[in-house]
Short mmCIF file of C-alpha atoms and ligand atoms in Angstrom, two decimals:
data_model
loop_
_atom_site.label_atom_id
_atom_site.label_comp_id
_atom_site.label_asym_id
_atom_site.label_seq_id
_atom_site.Cartn_x
_atom_site.Cartn_y
_atom_site.Cartn_z
CA MET A 1 23.52 6.65 -5.92
CA LYS A 2 21.65 4.74 -3.24
CA ARG A 3 18.44 3.10 -4.39
CA LEU A 4 15.50 2.84 -2.01
CA GLN A 5 15.01 -0.76 -0.88
CA LEU A 6 11.33 -1.67 -0.64
CA ALA A 7 9.11 -4.42 0.69
CA VAL A 8 5.51 -4.54 -0.50
CA ILE A 9 2.60 -6.07 1.42
CA GLY A 10 -0.77 -6.73 -0.21
CA SER A 11 -3.87 -8.89 -0.14
CA GLY A 12 -5.20 -8.57 -3.67
CA LYS A 13 -4.47 -8.31 -7.34
CA GLY A 14 -1.48 -6.03 -6.94
CA SER A 15 -2.12 -3.40 -9.60
CA ASN A 16 -0.34 -0.77 -7.48
CA PHE A 17 2.61 -3.11 -7.10
CA ALA A 18 2.58 -3.60 -10.90
CA SER A 19 2.75 0.17 -11.41
CA ILE A 20 5.67 0.38 -8.96
CA LEU A 21 7.51 -2.37 -10.87
CA GLN A 22 6.80 -0.60 -14.16
CA SER A 23 8.19 2.68 -12.81
CA ILE A 24 11.32 0.92 -11.61
CA GLY A 25 11.70 -0.77 -15.00
CA SER A 26 11.36 2.49 -16.90
CA GLY A 27 13.91 4.22 -14.65
CA GLN A 28 11.40 6.68 -13.17
CA LEU A 29 11.72 5.17 -9.70
CA ALA A 30 15.17 4.60 -8.19
CA ALA A 31 14.20 1.68 -6.00
CA ASP A 32 14.34 -2.10 -5.74
CA VAL A 33 11.64 -4.42 -4.41
CA ARG A 34 13.38 -6.99 -2.22
CA LEU A 35 10.37 -8.80 -0.78
CA VAL A 36 6.61 -9.10 -1.40
CA ALA A 37 4.33 -10.45 1.34
CA ALA A 38 0.64 -11.36 1.15
CA ASP A 39 -1.90 -12.88 3.51
CA LYS A 40 -3.73 -14.92 0.85
CA PRO A 41 -2.07 -17.77 -1.06
CA ASP A 42 -3.98 -16.88 -4.26
CA ALA A 43 -3.26 -13.12 -4.14
CA GLY A 44 -2.31 -11.86 -7.59
CA ILE A 45 0.43 -9.76 -6.04
CA LEU A 46 2.35 -12.97 -5.21
CA ASP A 47 2.15 -14.19 -8.82
CA LEU A 48 3.40 -10.83 -10.04
CA ALA A 49 6.32 -10.99 -7.61
CA ARG A 50 7.25 -14.53 -8.61
CA GLY A 51 7.07 -13.53 -12.27
CA ALA A 52 9.51 -10.70 -11.55
CA GLY A 53 11.87 -13.02 -9.63
CA ILE A 54 11.20 -11.28 -6.31
CA GLU A 55 11.28 -13.17 -3.03
CA THR A 56 7.82 -13.76 -1.52
CA HIS A 57 6.47 -14.38 1.96
CA LEU A 58 3.04 -15.90 2.62
CA ILE A 59 1.57 -14.60 5.88
CA ASP A 60 -0.12 -17.52 7.62
CA GLU A 61 -2.90 -16.12 9.82
CA PRO A 62 -5.86 -18.47 10.27
CA ARG A 63 -7.25 -16.78 13.41
CA PHE A 64 -8.09 -13.19 12.43
CA ARG A 65 -9.31 -11.42 9.29
CA THR A 66 -8.54 -7.76 10.01
CA LYS A 67 -5.26 -7.97 11.94
CA LEU A 68 -2.39 -10.37 12.59
CA SER A 69 -1.75 -12.06 15.91
CA PRO A 70 1.42 -10.67 17.53
CA GLY A 71 3.48 -13.80 16.82
CA VAL A 72 2.54 -13.90 13.13
CA GLU A 73 3.26 -10.18 12.72
CA ALA A 74 6.60 -10.61 14.52
CA ILE A 75 7.59 -13.27 11.93
CA LEU A 76 6.62 -10.84 9.15
CA ALA A 77 8.69 -8.07 10.79
CA GLU A 78 11.69 -10.43 11.03
CA ARG A 79 11.42 -11.28 7.31
CA MET A 80 11.28 -7.55 6.48
CA SER A 81 14.29 -6.81 8.69
CA ALA A 82 16.26 -9.73 7.22
CA ALA A 83 15.53 -8.37 3.72
CA ASP A 84 17.16 -5.11 4.88
CA VAL A 85 14.47 -2.84 3.46
CA ASP A 86 14.28 0.93 3.96
CA LEU A 87 10.56 1.26 3.51
CA ILE A 88 7.46 -0.96 3.70
CA VAL A 89 4.84 -0.20 1.07
CA LEU A 90 1.29 -1.32 1.78
CA ALA A 91 -0.53 -1.90 -1.50
CA GLY A 92 -4.02 -3.23 -0.95
CA TYR A 93 -3.19 -4.86 2.39
CA MET A 94 -6.53 -5.46 4.14
CA ARG A 95 -5.38 -5.72 7.76
CA VAL A 96 -4.53 -3.16 10.45
CA VAL A 97 -0.80 -2.94 11.19
CA LYS A 98 0.02 -3.44 14.86
CA SER A 99 3.02 -2.88 17.11
CA PRO A 100 5.33 -5.74 16.02
CA LEU A 101 5.68 -4.22 12.54
CA LEU A 102 5.17 -0.56 13.54
CA ASP A 103 7.90 -0.83 16.19
CA ALA A 104 10.31 -2.63 13.85
CA PHE A 105 9.84 0.04 11.13
CA PRO A 106 8.95 3.28 12.94
CA GLY A 107 7.90 5.99 10.47
CA ARG A 108 8.88 3.72 7.58
CA ILE A 109 5.54 2.22 6.49
CA ILE A 110 3.35 3.91 3.89
CA ASN A 111 -0.08 3.14 2.46
CA ILE A 112 -2.33 4.22 -0.39
CA HIS A 113 -6.02 4.70 0.32
CA PRO A 114 -8.78 5.20 -2.29
CA SER A 115 -10.25 8.46 -0.94
CA LEU A 116 -9.23 11.99 -0.07
CA LEU A 117 -8.42 11.38 3.59
CA PRO A 118 -9.58 12.25 6.19
CA SER A 119 -12.84 11.56 4.33
CA PHE A 120 -13.98 7.95 3.93
CA ARG A 121 -11.52 5.94 6.00
CA GLY A 122 -11.79 2.17 6.06
CA LEU A 123 -13.39 -0.28 3.65
CA ASP A 124 -14.93 0.44 0.22
CA ALA A 125 -14.03 4.13 0.31
CA TRP A 126 -15.29 4.61 -3.26
CA GLN A 127 -18.74 3.31 -2.23
CA GLN A 128 -18.66 5.64 0.78
CA ALA A 129 -17.96 8.53 -1.62
CA LEU A 130 -20.89 7.51 -3.86
CA ASP A 131 -23.22 7.17 -0.86
CA ALA A 132 -22.18 10.63 0.40
CA GLY A 133 -22.96 12.16 -3.01
CA VAL A 134 -19.64 14.02 -3.31
CA LYS A 135 -18.63 15.39 -6.71
CA GLU A 136 -14.94 14.68 -6.20
CA THR A 137 -12.94 11.98 -4.47
CA GLY A 138 -9.44 10.62 -5.06
CA CYS A 139 -6.58 8.79 -3.41
CA THR A 140 -4.14 9.51 -0.61
CA VAL A 141 -0.64 8.27 0.17
CA HIS A 142 0.02 8.49 3.91
CA TRP A 143 2.35 7.27 6.62
CA VAL A 144 0.96 4.36 8.60
CA ASP A 145 0.30 4.70 12.31
CA ALA A 146 -1.69 2.58 14.76
CA GLY A 147 -5.05 3.90 13.52
CA VAL A 148 -7.06 3.01 10.42
CA ASP A 149 -6.04 5.43 7.63
CA THR A 150 -5.13 8.12 10.18
CA GLY A 151 -1.39 8.67 9.53
CA LYS A 152 0.23 11.86 8.23
CA ILE A 153 -0.71 12.61 4.62
CA LEU A 154 2.11 12.68 2.06
CA ALA A 155 0.20 13.36 -1.17
CA GLN A 156 -3.25 13.24 -2.76
CA SER A 157 -4.77 13.06 -6.26
CA TYR A 158 -8.26 14.26 -7.11
CA VAL A 159 -10.70 12.17 -9.18
CA PRO A 160 -14.14 13.35 -10.38
CA VAL A 161 -17.27 11.41 -9.47
CA LEU A 162 -19.42 11.20 -12.63
CA PRO A 163 -23.25 11.14 -12.59
CA ASP A 164 -23.51 7.59 -13.95
CA ASP A 165 -20.68 6.12 -11.84
CA THR A 166 -21.03 2.69 -10.28
CA ALA A 167 -18.81 1.48 -7.47
CA ALA A 168 -16.73 -0.42 -10.05
CA SER A 169 -16.33 2.49 -12.50
CA LEU A 170 -15.38 4.93 -9.74
CA HIS A 171 -12.88 2.54 -8.16
CA ALA A 172 -11.32 1.90 -11.59
CA ARG A 173 -10.89 5.68 -12.14
CA ILE A 174 -9.37 6.08 -8.66
CA GLN A 175 -6.97 3.23 -9.38
CA ILE A 176 -5.66 5.00 -12.49
CA ALA A 177 -4.80 7.95 -10.22
CA GLU A 178 -3.24 5.60 -7.65
CA HIS A 179 -0.96 4.04 -10.25
CA ALA A 180 0.47 7.47 -11.08
CA LEU A 181 0.64 8.82 -7.53
CA TYR A 182 2.26 5.95 -5.61
CA PRO A 183 5.44 5.70 -7.75
CA GLN A 184 5.79 9.51 -7.74
CA VAL A 185 5.65 9.65 -3.94
CA LEU A 186 8.12 6.77 -3.67
CA GLN A 187 10.53 8.56 -6.01
CA SER A 188 10.29 11.72 -3.83
CA LEU A 189 11.13 9.61 -0.79
CA ALA A 190 14.00 7.95 -2.68
CA GLU A 191 15.47 11.38 -3.44
CA GLU A 192 15.12 12.45 0.22
CA TRP A 193 16.61 9.17 1.44
CA GLU A 194 19.79 9.89 -0.46
CA SER A 195 20.40 13.34 1.03
C1 GRF B 206 -6.39 0.07 -3.90
O1 GRF B 206 -7.56 0.72 -4.30
C2 GRF B 206 -5.81 0.70 -2.67
O2 GRF B 206 -6.09 2.06 -2.57
C3 GRF B 206 -6.51 -0.03 -1.57
O3 GRF B 206 -6.64 -1.35 -2.03
C4 GRF B 206 -6.64 -1.36 -3.47
C5 GRF B 206 -5.52 -2.30 -3.89
O4 GRF B 206 -5.53 -2.57 -5.23
N1 GRF B 206 -5.79 0.12 -0.33
P1 GRF B 206 -4.33 -3.38 -5.91
O5 GRF B 206 -4.21 -4.72 -5.20
O6 GRF B 206 -3.09 -2.57 -5.81
O7 GRF B 206 -4.79 -3.56 -7.32
#
């Protein structure tokens, strides 16, 4: 049986990556993580990868905060191609993906976003949900295209907004849903990849 070969890109603590690793370890996800990349040297996701013996790549981009310059993204795409991955998994990556990576992995990059898209695209989606006064929000796994959180939706989970929620409590509840949803979607893709 072919296992799905993954690369993960993040900018933060890597709790979604941790849930993916846990699902692989428990046999619920038939995949391997071959490479983890991050754009911050102190990103927790890199420590988690090193602890699991997974190859890491530090993205060196001093010029921009919300995107990569074409040359830097081309180096990232080359590392991903050399690692021979089937799918790129964005897990808390805080930059827009541009053509060097999109063209190298067409239709093979997915992301998780902490809202029920198309509502609340972009930054701090849980705060946007609180500000809008909605009673329900959630998370969405979607294919990545050239827009910001605009790609085709693969799956969503619903999360209630409680009357006394703060930004932190709501984001924490959304993250619990994310940690269940992302590995499930990856396993569905792994099963499709085989056939
Ligand atoms: C998650 O809420 C995810 O939806 C968003 O960034 C956060 C990453 O968290 N894209 P983590 O680094 O996986 O803990």
